[in-house]
């Protein structure tokens, strides 16, 4: 069992930066791949980025490539999403999710555990 809690969301101006954190509980967290997703009201959940359990492999959506960086510290059971050059269209609720095996995977339905999400709002 893995429990995930996101933090770090907020309001930022376009061009600014934010770092999201996904803190996990569970002794086996270091064996899980983790993904970040985002969703706006009335829209489907969108894949943002994923990182393999060991942290050496990452995968990004084209819309964020070069602007966002995913990383993890398994000693702290935490995954990060560094977001830079933010745009108004990045506004969404961002959630982290964990799954075992099958990296990379951008399908939300394949992820087993989810956090509650954190709101990111980018003003123009």
PDB file of C-alpha atoms in Angstrom:
ATOM      1  CA  UNK A   1       0.000   0.000   0.000  1.00  0.00           C
ATOM      2  CA  UNK A   2       1.291   3.466  -0.938  1.00  0.00           C
ATOM      3  CA  UNK A   3      -0.195   6.763   0.190  1.00  0.00           C
ATOM      4  CA  UNK A   4       0.684   9.952  -1.675  1.00  0.00           C
ATOM      5  CA  UNK A   5       0.389  13.583  -0.612  1.00  0.00           C
ATOM      6  CA  UNK A   6       1.125  16.478  -2.955  1.00  0.00           C
ATOM      7  CA  UNK A   7       2.216  19.956  -1.951  1.00  0.00           C
ATOM      8  CA  UNK A   8       3.751  23.069  -3.457  1.00  0.00           C
ATOM      9  CA  UNK A   9       0.926  24.324  -5.617  1.00  0.00           C
ATOM     10  CA  UNK A  10      -0.115  27.956  -5.707  1.00  0.00           C
ATOM     11  CA  UNK A  11      -0.557  31.085  -7.781  1.00  0.00           C
ATOM     12  CA  UNK A  12       2.301  32.225 -10.005  1.00  0.00           C
ATOM     13  CA  UNK A  13       2.683  34.671 -12.870  1.00  0.00           C
ATOM     14  CA  UNK A  14       3.374  33.486 -16.378  1.00  0.00           C
ATOM     15  CA  UNK A  15       7.070  32.825 -16.835  1.00  0.00           C
ATOM     16  CA  UNK A  16       7.506  31.918 -13.192  1.00  0.00           C
ATOM     17  CA  UNK A  17       8.417  28.661 -11.493  1.00  0.00           C
ATOM     18  CA  UNK A  18       6.995  26.272  -8.922  1.00  0.00           C
ATOM     19  CA  UNK A  19       8.193  23.021  -7.427  1.00  0.00           C
ATOM     20  CA  UNK A  20       5.647  20.386  -6.545  1.00  0.00           C
ATOM     21  CA  UNK A  21       6.375  17.591  -4.095  1.00  0.00           C
ATOM     22  CA  UNK A  22       4.788  14.171  -3.803  1.00  0.00           C
ATOM     23  CA  UNK A  23       5.496  12.615  -0.415  1.00  0.00           C
ATOM     24  CA  UNK A  24       4.868   8.902  -0.081  1.00  0.00           C
ATOM     25  CA  UNK A  25       4.381   6.487   2.758  1.00  0.00           C
ATOM     26  CA  UNK A  26       4.965   2.795   2.423  1.00  0.00           C
ATOM     27  CA  UNK A  27       8.141   0.783   2.664  1.00  0.00           C
ATOM     28  CA  UNK A  28       8.069  -0.294  -0.986  1.00  0.00           C
ATOM     29  CA  UNK A  29       7.743   3.186  -2.514  1.00  0.00           C
ATOM     30  CA  UNK A  30      11.232   2.980  -3.993  1.00  0.00           C
ATOM     31  CA  UNK A  31      10.075   0.119  -6.219  1.00  0.00           C
ATOM     32  CA  UNK A  32       7.237   2.110  -7.797  1.00  0.00           C
ATOM     33  CA  UNK A  33       7.280   4.265 -10.901  1.00  0.00           C
ATOM     34  CA  UNK A  34       5.646   7.647 -10.320  1.00  0.00           C
ATOM     35  CA  UNK A  35       3.777   9.904 -12.681  1.00  0.00           C
ATOM     36  CA  UNK A  36       2.444  13.440 -12.524  1.00  0.00           C
ATOM     37  CA  UNK A  37      -0.894  14.220 -14.126  1.00  0.00           C
ATOM     38  CA  UNK A  38      -3.020  17.336 -14.358  1.00  0.00           C
ATOM     39  CA  UNK A  39      -6.692  17.986 -14.821  1.00  0.00           C
ATOM     40  CA  UNK A  40      -9.039  20.902 -15.293  1.00  0.00           C
ATOM     41  CA  UNK A  41     -12.732  20.838 -14.514  1.00  0.00           C
ATOM     42  CA  UNK A  42     -14.645  19.119 -17.270  1.00  0.00           C
ATOM     43  CA  UNK A  43     -11.535  17.875 -19.022  1.00  0.00           C
ATOM     44  CA  UNK A  44      -9.780  14.543 -19.098  1.00  0.00           C
ATOM     45  CA  UNK A  45      -6.778  13.896 -16.919  1.00  0.00           C
ATOM     46  CA  UNK A  46      -3.586  14.691 -18.828  1.00  0.00           C
ATOM     47  CA  UNK A  47      -0.197  13.020 -18.447  1.00  0.00           C
ATOM     48  CA  UNK A  48       2.645  15.385 -17.545  1.00  0.00           C
ATOM     49  CA  UNK A  49       5.748  13.385 -16.613  1.00  0.00           C
ATOM     50  CA  UNK A  50       6.897  10.071 -15.176  1.00  0.00           C
ATOM     51  CA  UNK A  51       9.988   8.724 -13.475  1.00  0.00           C
ATOM     52  CA  UNK A  52      11.134   5.152 -13.113  1.00  0.00           C
ATOM     53  CA  UNK A  53      11.556   3.593  -9.681  1.00  0.00           C
ATOM     54  CA  UNK A  54      15.350   4.070  -9.644  1.00  0.00           C
ATOM     55  CA  UNK A  55      15.179   7.654 -10.904  1.00  0.00           C
ATOM     56  CA  UNK A  56      17.406   7.157 -13.946  1.00  0.00           C
ATOM     57  CA  UNK A  57      14.664   7.189 -16.561  1.00  0.00           C
ATOM     58  CA  UNK A  58      12.158   9.948 -17.148  1.00  0.00           C
ATOM     59  CA  UNK A  59       9.397  10.579 -19.648  1.00  0.00           C
ATOM     60  CA  UNK A  60       7.587  13.828 -20.503  1.00  0.00           C
ATOM     61  CA  UNK A  61       4.568  15.029 -22.366  1.00  0.00           C
ATOM     62  CA  UNK A  62       5.545  17.137 -25.374  1.00  0.00           C
ATOM     63  CA  UNK A  63       3.689  20.106 -23.896  1.00  0.00           C
ATOM     64  CA  UNK A  64       6.067  20.336 -20.928  1.00  0.00           C
ATOM     65  CA  UNK A  65       9.315  18.981 -22.355  1.00  0.00           C
ATOM     66  CA  UNK A  66      12.170  21.404 -21.715  1.00  0.00           C
ATOM     67  CA  UNK A  67      10.181  23.332 -19.088  1.00  0.00           C
ATOM     68  CA  UNK A  68       9.386  20.708 -16.426  1.00  0.00           C
ATOM     69  CA  UNK A  69      11.767  18.332 -14.664  1.00  0.00           C
ATOM     70  CA  UNK A  70      10.734  15.292 -12.663  1.00  0.00           C
ATOM     71  CA  UNK A  71      13.081  13.839 -10.047  1.00  0.00           C
ATOM     72  CA  UNK A  72      12.916  11.663  -6.961  1.00  0.00           C
ATOM     73  CA  UNK A  73      14.694  11.102  -3.673  1.00  0.00           C
ATOM     74  CA  UNK A  74      13.902   7.576  -2.534  1.00  0.00           C
ATOM     75  CA  UNK A  75      15.654   8.142   0.780  1.00  0.00           C
ATOM     76  CA  UNK A  76      13.010  10.788   1.479  1.00  0.00           C
ATOM     77  CA  UNK A  77      10.218   8.901  -0.318  1.00  0.00           C
ATOM     78  CA  UNK A  78       9.510  12.017  -2.352  1.00  0.00           C
ATOM     79  CA  UNK A  79       9.085  12.813  -6.017  1.00  0.00           C
ATOM     80  CA  UNK A  80       9.407  16.364  -7.309  1.00  0.00           C
ATOM     81  CA  UNK A  81       8.121  18.240 -10.313  1.00  0.00           C
ATOM     82  CA  UNK A  82      10.102  21.392 -11.030  1.00  0.00           C
ATOM     83  CA  UNK A  83       8.047  23.614 -13.299  1.00  0.00           C
ATOM     84  CA  UNK A  84       9.617  26.578 -15.085  1.00  0.00           C
ATOM     85  CA  UNK A  85       8.534  29.027 -17.783  1.00  0.00           C
ATOM     86  CA  UNK A  86       4.968  28.451 -16.678  1.00  0.00           C
ATOM     87  CA  UNK A  87       2.127  29.380 -19.002  1.00  0.00           C
ATOM     88  CA  UNK A  88      -1.544  30.072 -18.259  1.00  0.00           C
ATOM     89  CA  UNK A  89      -2.412  26.815 -20.002  1.00  0.00           C
ATOM     90  CA  UNK A  90      -0.450  24.961 -17.301  1.00  0.00           C
ATOM     91  CA  UNK A  91      -3.187  25.903 -14.831  1.00  0.00           C
ATOM     92  CA  UNK A  92      -4.717  22.707 -13.401  1.00  0.00           C
ATOM     93  CA  UNK A  93      -4.938  20.422 -10.406  1.00  0.00           C
ATOM     94  CA  UNK A  94      -1.726  18.403 -10.391  1.00  0.00           C
ATOM     95  CA  UNK A  95      -1.729  14.888  -8.951  1.00  0.00           C
ATOM     96  CA  UNK A  96       0.963  12.293  -8.499  1.00  0.00           C
ATOM     97  CA  UNK A  97       0.345   8.602  -8.927  1.00  0.00           C
ATOM     98  CA  UNK A  98       2.320   5.398  -8.447  1.00  0.00           C
ATOM     99  CA  UNK A  99       2.417   2.094 -10.261  1.00  0.00           C
ATOM    100  CA  UNK A 100       4.577  -1.001 -10.286  1.00  0.00           C
ATOM    101  CA  UNK A 101       6.343  -1.847 -13.532  1.00  0.00           C
ATOM    102  CA  UNK A 102       5.636  -1.070 -17.180  1.00  0.00           C
ATOM    103  CA  UNK A 103       7.633   2.153 -17.494  1.00  0.00           C
ATOM    104  CA  UNK A 104       6.974   4.475 -19.223  1.00  0.00           C
ATOM    105  CA  UNK A 105       3.246   4.726 -18.884  1.00  0.00           C
ATOM    106  CA  UNK A 106       1.066   7.757 -19.607  1.00  0.00           C
ATOM    107  CA  UNK A 107      -2.305   6.086 -19.012  1.00  0.00           C
ATOM    108  CA  UNK A 108      -3.965   7.258 -15.796  1.00  0.00           C
ATOM    109  CA  UNK A 109      -6.015   4.066 -15.566  1.00  0.00           C
ATOM    110  CA  UNK A 110      -2.831   1.991 -15.213  1.00  0.00           C
ATOM    111  CA  UNK A 111      -1.743   3.774 -12.038  1.00  0.00           C
ATOM    112  CA  UNK A 112      -2.679   2.131  -8.752  1.00  0.00           C
ATOM    113  CA  UNK A 113      -2.266   4.852  -6.137  1.00  0.00           C
ATOM    114  CA  UNK A 114      -3.163   8.539  -6.297  1.00  0.00           C
ATOM    115  CA  UNK A 115      -2.727  11.637  -4.217  1.00  0.00           C
ATOM    116  CA  UNK A 116      -5.466  14.199  -3.649  1.00  0.00           C
ATOM    117  CA  UNK A 117      -3.928  16.840  -5.921  1.00  0.00           C
ATOM    118  CA  UNK A 118      -2.636  20.374  -5.572  1.00  0.00           C
ATOM    119  CA  UNK A 119      -3.884  23.428  -7.472  1.00  0.00           C
ATOM    120  CA  UNK A 120      -1.521  25.320  -9.757  1.00  0.00           C
ATOM    121  CA  UNK A 121      -2.761  28.610 -11.180  1.00  0.00           C
ATOM    122  CA  UNK A 122      -0.706  30.595 -13.682  1.00  0.00           C
ATOM    123  CA  UNK A 123      -1.850  34.147 -14.290  1.00  0.00           C
ATOM    124  CA  UNK A 124      -1.175  36.011 -17.531  1.00  0.00           C
TER     125      UNK A 124
END
